[in-house]
C-alpha positions as YAML, in Angstrom:
chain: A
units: angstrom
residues:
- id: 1
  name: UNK
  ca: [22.92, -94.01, 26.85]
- id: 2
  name: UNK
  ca: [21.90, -91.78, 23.83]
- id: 3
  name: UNK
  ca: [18.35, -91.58, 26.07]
- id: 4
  name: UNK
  ca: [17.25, -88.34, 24.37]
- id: 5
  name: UNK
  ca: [17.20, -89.86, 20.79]
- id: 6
  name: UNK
  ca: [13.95, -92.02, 20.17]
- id: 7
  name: UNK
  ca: [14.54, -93.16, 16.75]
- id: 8
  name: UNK
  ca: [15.54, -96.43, 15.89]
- id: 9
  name: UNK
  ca: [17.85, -99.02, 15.20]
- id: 10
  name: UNK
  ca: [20.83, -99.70, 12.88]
- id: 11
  name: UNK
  ca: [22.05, -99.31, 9.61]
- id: 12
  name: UNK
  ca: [18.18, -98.13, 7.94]
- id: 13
  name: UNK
  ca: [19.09, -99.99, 5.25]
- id: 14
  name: UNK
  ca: [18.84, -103.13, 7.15]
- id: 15
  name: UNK
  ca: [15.85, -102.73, 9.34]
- id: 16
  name: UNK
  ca: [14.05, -99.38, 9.48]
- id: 17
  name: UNK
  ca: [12.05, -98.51, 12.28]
- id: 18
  name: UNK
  ca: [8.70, -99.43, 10.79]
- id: 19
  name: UNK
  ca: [9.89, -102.69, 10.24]
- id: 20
  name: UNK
  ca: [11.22, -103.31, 13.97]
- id: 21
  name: UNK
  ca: [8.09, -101.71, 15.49]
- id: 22
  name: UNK
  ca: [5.28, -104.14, 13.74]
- id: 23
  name: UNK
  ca: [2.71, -105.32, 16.00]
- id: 24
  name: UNK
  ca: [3.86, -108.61, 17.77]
- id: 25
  name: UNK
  ca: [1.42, -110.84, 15.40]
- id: 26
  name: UNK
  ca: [2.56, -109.74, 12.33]
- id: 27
  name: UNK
  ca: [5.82, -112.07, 12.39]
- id: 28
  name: UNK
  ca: [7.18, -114.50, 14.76]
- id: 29
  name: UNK
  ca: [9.28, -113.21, 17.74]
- id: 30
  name: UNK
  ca: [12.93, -112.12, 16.87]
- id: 31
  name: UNK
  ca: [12.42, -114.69, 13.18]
- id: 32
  name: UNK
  ca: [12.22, -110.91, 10.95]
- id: 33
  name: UNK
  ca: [15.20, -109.74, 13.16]
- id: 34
  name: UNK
  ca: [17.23, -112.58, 12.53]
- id: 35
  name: UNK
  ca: [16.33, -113.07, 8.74]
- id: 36
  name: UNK
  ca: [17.03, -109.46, 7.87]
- id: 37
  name: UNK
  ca: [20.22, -109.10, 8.77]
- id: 38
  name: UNK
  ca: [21.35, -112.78, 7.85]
- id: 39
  name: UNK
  ca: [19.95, -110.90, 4.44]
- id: 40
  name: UNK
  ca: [22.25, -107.95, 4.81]
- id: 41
  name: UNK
  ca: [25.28, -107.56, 3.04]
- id: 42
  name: UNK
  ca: [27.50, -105.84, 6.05]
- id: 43
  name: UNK
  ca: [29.47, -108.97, 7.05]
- id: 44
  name: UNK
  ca: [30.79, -106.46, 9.86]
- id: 45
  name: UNK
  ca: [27.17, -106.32, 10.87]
- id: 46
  name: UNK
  ca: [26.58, -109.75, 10.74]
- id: 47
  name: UNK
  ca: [29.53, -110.77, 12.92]
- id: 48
  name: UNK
  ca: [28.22, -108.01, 15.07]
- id: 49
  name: UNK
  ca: [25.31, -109.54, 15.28]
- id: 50
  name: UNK
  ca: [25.88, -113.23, 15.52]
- id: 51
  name: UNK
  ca: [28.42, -112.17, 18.58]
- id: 52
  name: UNK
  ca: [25.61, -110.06, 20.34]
- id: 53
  name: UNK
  ca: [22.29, -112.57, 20.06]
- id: 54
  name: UNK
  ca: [25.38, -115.27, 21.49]
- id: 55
  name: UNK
  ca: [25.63, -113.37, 24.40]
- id: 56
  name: UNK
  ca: [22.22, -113.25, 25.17]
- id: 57
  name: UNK
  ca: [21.50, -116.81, 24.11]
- id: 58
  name: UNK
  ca: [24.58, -117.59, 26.87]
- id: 59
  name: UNK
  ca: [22.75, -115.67, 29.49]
- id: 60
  name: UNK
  ca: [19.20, -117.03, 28.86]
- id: 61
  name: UNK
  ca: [21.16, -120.40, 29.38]
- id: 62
  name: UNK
  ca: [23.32, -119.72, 32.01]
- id: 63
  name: UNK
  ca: [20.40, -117.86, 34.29]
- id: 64
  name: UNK
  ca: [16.71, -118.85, 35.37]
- id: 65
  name: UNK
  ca: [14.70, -116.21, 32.89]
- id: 66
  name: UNK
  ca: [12.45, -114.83, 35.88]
- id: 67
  name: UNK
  ca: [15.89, -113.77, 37.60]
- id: 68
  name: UNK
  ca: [16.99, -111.84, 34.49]
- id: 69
  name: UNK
  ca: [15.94, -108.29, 33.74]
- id: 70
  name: UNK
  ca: [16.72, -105.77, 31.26]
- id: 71
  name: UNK
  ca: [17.23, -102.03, 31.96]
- id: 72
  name: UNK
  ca: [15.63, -100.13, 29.31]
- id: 73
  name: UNK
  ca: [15.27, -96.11, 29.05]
- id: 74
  name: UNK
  ca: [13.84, -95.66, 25.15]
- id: 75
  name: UNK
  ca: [17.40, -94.42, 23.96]
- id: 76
  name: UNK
  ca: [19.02, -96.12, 20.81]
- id: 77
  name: UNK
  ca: [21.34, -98.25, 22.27]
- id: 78
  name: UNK
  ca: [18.76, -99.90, 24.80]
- id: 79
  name: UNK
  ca: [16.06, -99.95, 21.23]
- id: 80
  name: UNK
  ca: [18.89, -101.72, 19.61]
- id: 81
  name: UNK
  ca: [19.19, -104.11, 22.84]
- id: 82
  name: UNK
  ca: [15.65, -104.95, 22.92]
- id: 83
  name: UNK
  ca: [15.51, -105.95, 19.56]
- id: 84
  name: UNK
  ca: [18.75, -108.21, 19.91]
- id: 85
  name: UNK
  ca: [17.29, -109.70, 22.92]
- id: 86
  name: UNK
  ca: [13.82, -110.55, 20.61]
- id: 87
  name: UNK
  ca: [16.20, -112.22, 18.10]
- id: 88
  name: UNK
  ca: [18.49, -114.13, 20.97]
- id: 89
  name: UNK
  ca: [15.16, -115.26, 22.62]
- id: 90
  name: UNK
  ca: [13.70, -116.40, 19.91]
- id: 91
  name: UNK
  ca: [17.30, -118.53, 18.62]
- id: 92
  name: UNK
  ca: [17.23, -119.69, 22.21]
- id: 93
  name: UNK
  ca: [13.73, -121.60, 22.77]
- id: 94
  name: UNK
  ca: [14.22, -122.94, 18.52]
- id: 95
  name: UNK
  ca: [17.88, -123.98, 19.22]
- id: 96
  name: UNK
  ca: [16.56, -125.60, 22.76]
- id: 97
  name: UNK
  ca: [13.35, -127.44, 20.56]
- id: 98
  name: UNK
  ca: [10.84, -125.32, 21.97]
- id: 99
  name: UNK
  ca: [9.48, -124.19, 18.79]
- id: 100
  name: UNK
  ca: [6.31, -125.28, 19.93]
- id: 101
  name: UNK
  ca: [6.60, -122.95, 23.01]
- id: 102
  name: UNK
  ca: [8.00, -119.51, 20.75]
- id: 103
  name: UNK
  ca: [4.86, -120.34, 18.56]
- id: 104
  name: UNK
  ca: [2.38, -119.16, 21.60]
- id: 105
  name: UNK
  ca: [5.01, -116.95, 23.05]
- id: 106
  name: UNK
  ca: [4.54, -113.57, 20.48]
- id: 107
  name: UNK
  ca: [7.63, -111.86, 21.81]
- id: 108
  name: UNK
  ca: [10.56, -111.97, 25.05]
- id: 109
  name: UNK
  ca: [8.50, -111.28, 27.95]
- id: 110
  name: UNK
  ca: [11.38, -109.93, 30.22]
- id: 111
  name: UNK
  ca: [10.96, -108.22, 32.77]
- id: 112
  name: UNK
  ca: [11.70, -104.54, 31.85]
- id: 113
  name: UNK
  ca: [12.93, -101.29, 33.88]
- id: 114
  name: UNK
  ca: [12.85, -98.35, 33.64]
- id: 115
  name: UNK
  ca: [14.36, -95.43, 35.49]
- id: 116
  name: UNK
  ca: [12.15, -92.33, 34.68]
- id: 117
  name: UNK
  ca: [13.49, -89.26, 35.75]
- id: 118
  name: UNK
  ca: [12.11, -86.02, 35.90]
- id: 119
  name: UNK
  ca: [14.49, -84.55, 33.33]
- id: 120
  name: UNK
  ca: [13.68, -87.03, 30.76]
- id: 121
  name: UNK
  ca: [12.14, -85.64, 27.47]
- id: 122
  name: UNK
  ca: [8.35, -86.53, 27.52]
- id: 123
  name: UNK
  ca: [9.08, -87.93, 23.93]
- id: 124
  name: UNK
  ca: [11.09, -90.36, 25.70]
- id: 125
  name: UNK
  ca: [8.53, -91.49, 27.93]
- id: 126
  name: UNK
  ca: [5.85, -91.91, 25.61]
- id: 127
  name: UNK
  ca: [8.02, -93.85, 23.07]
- id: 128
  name: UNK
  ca: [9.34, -96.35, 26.35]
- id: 129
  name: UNK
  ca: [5.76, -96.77, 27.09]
- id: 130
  name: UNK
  ca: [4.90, -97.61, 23.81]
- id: 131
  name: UNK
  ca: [7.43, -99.86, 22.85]
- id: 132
  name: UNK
  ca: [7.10, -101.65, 26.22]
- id: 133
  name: UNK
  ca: [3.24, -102.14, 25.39]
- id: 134
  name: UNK
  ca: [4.00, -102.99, 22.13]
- id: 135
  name: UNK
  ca: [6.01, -106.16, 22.83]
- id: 136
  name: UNK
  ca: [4.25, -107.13, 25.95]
- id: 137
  name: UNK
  ca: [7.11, -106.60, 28.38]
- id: 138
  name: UNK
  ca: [6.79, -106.44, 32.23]
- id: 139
  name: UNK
  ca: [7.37, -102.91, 32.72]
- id: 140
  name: UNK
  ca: [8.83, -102.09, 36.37]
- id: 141
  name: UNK
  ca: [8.94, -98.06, 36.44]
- id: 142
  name: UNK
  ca: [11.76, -96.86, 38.81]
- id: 143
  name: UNK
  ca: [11.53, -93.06, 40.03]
- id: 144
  name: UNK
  ca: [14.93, -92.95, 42.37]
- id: 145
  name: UNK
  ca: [18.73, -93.24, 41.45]
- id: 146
  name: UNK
  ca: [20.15, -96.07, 39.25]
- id: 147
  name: UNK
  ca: [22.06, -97.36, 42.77]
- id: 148
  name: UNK
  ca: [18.86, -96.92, 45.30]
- id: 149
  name: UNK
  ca: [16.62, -98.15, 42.45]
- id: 150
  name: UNK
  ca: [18.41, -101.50, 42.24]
- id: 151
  name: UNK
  ca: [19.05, -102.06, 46.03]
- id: 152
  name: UNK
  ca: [15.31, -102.26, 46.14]
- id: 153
  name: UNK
  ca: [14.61, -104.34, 43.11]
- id: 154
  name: UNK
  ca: [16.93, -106.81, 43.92]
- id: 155
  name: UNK
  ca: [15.91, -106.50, 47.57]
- id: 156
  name: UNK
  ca: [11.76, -107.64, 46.19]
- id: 157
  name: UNK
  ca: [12.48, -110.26, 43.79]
- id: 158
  name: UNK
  ca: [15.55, -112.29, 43.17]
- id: 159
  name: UNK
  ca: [17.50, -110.83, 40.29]
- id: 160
  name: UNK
  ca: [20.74, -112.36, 38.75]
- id: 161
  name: UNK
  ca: [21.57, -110.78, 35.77]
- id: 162
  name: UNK
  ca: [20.70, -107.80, 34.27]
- id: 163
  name: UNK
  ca: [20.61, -106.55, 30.14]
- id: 164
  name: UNK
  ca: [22.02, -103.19, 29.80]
- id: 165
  name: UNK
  ca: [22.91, -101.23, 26.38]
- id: 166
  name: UNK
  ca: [26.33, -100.18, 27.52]
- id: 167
  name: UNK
  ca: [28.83, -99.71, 24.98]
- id: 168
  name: UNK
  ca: [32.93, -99.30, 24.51]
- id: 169
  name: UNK
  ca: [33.34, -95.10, 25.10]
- id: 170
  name: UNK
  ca: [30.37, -95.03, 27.59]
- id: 171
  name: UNK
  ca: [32.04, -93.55, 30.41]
- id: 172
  name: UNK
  ca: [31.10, -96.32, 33.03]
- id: 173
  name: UNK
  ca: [32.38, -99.03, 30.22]
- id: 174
  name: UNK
  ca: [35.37, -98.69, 31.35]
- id: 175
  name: UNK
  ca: [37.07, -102.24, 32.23]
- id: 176
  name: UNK
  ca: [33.77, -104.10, 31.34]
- id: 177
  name: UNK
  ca: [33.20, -107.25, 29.32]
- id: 178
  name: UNK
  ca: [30.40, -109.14, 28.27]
- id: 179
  name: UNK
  ca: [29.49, -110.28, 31.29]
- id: 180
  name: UNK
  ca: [30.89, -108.36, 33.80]
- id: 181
  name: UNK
  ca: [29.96, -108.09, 37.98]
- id: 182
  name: UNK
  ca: [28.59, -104.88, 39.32]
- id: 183
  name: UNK
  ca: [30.57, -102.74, 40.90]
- id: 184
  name: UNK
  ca: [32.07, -103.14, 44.57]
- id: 185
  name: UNK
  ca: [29.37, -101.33, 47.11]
- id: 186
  name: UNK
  ca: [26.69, -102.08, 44.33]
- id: 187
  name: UNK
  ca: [24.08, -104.50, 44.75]
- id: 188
  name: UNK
  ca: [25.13, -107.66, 43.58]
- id: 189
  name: UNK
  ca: [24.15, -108.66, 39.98]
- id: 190
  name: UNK
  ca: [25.53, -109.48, 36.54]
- id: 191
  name: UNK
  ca: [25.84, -107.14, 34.02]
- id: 192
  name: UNK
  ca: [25.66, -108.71, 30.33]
- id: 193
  name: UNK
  ca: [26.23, -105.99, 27.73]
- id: 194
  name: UNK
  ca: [25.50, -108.06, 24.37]
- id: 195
  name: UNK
  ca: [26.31, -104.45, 22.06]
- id: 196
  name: UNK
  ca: [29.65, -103.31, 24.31]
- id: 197
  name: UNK
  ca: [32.20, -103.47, 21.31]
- id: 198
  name: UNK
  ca: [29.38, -102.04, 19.03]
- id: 199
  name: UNK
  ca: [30.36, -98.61, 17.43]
- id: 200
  name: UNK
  ca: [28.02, -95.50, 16.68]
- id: 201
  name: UNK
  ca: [27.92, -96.16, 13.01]
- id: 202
  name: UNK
  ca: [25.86, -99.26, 13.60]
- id: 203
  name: UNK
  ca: [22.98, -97.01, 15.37]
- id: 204
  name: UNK
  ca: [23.38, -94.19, 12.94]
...
């Protein structure tokens, strides 16, 4: 949602886009993400927080990581997303020992889709491609439909769950949760939306 607005992420006070868009060696994965707002004196946006990275820690545990993906289209809500998923990654491999492992492992290599469509601002395009090569993700470029787009995605390479930036107002949020089935006559998959009970003021 929000895929024609490029900038990012939420409350500039907290963590401005410069700060969110440093090269991958300049700080450990998701540790300036987490520390910043931990910093931040919004306890709504803590709570906001801690509840978000939770859900993605829970999915990280709860599904193999090559059969998770996250939907991305360079929009605010999916910028916010990727950056929650850094921080839940990175609380996931420390809070599971691995430090060790997160040491070698500069960011969340997840695989990463995107539906490009022909409409889409070129603005949009060139900041997904950026921020994609900027963090190292997987990039799997869809040119169909959202529905024909999965069918074959899930159809090539076993895919359980799948990140998207949906949030509470979004017309297909409707009767969603955190974790929440697709759709019947969709392919089958989870959806996990860590940011649905996030409100607009938190990505102004």
């Amino acid at each position: 949602s929000n895929a024609d607005e490029s900038r990012l992420l939420p409350s500039p006070q907290l963590l401005s886009s410069q700060s969110l868009l440093l090269p991958p060696q300049v700080a450990s994965p998701g540790m300036e993400i987490d520390a910043a707002v931990r910093a931040s004196s919004d306890a709504r946006l803590r709570t906001k927080y801690d509840n978000a990275v939770y859900v993605v820690q829970r999915a990280f545990a709860l599904y193999p990581f090559g059969e998770i993906a996250f939907s991305f289209n360079g929009g605010k809500d999916s910028t916010v997303l990727l950056h929650l998923i850094r921080a839940g990654y990175y609380l996931h491999k420390t809070s599971c020992g691995d430090e060790a492992q997160i040491n070698t492992v500069q960011n969340c290599p997840l695989r990463t889709i995107y539906f490009e469509t022909p409409c889409a601002f070129p603005e949009i395009n060139s900041f997904t491609y950026e921020t994609v090569s900027t963090y190292g993700l997987p990039l799997e470029t869809i040119r169909s439909d959202f529905k024909s787009g999965l069918e074959g995605l899930l159809k090539e390479k076993s895919t359980k769950a799948i990140f998207i930036g949906t949030r509470i107002g979004d017309p297909n949020a409707v009767g969603q949760e955190q974790f929440s089935p697709s759709s019947p006559g969709w392919p089958p998959f989870m959806r996990v939306n860590p940011i649905l009970d996030w409100s607009y003021r938190f990505f102004s």
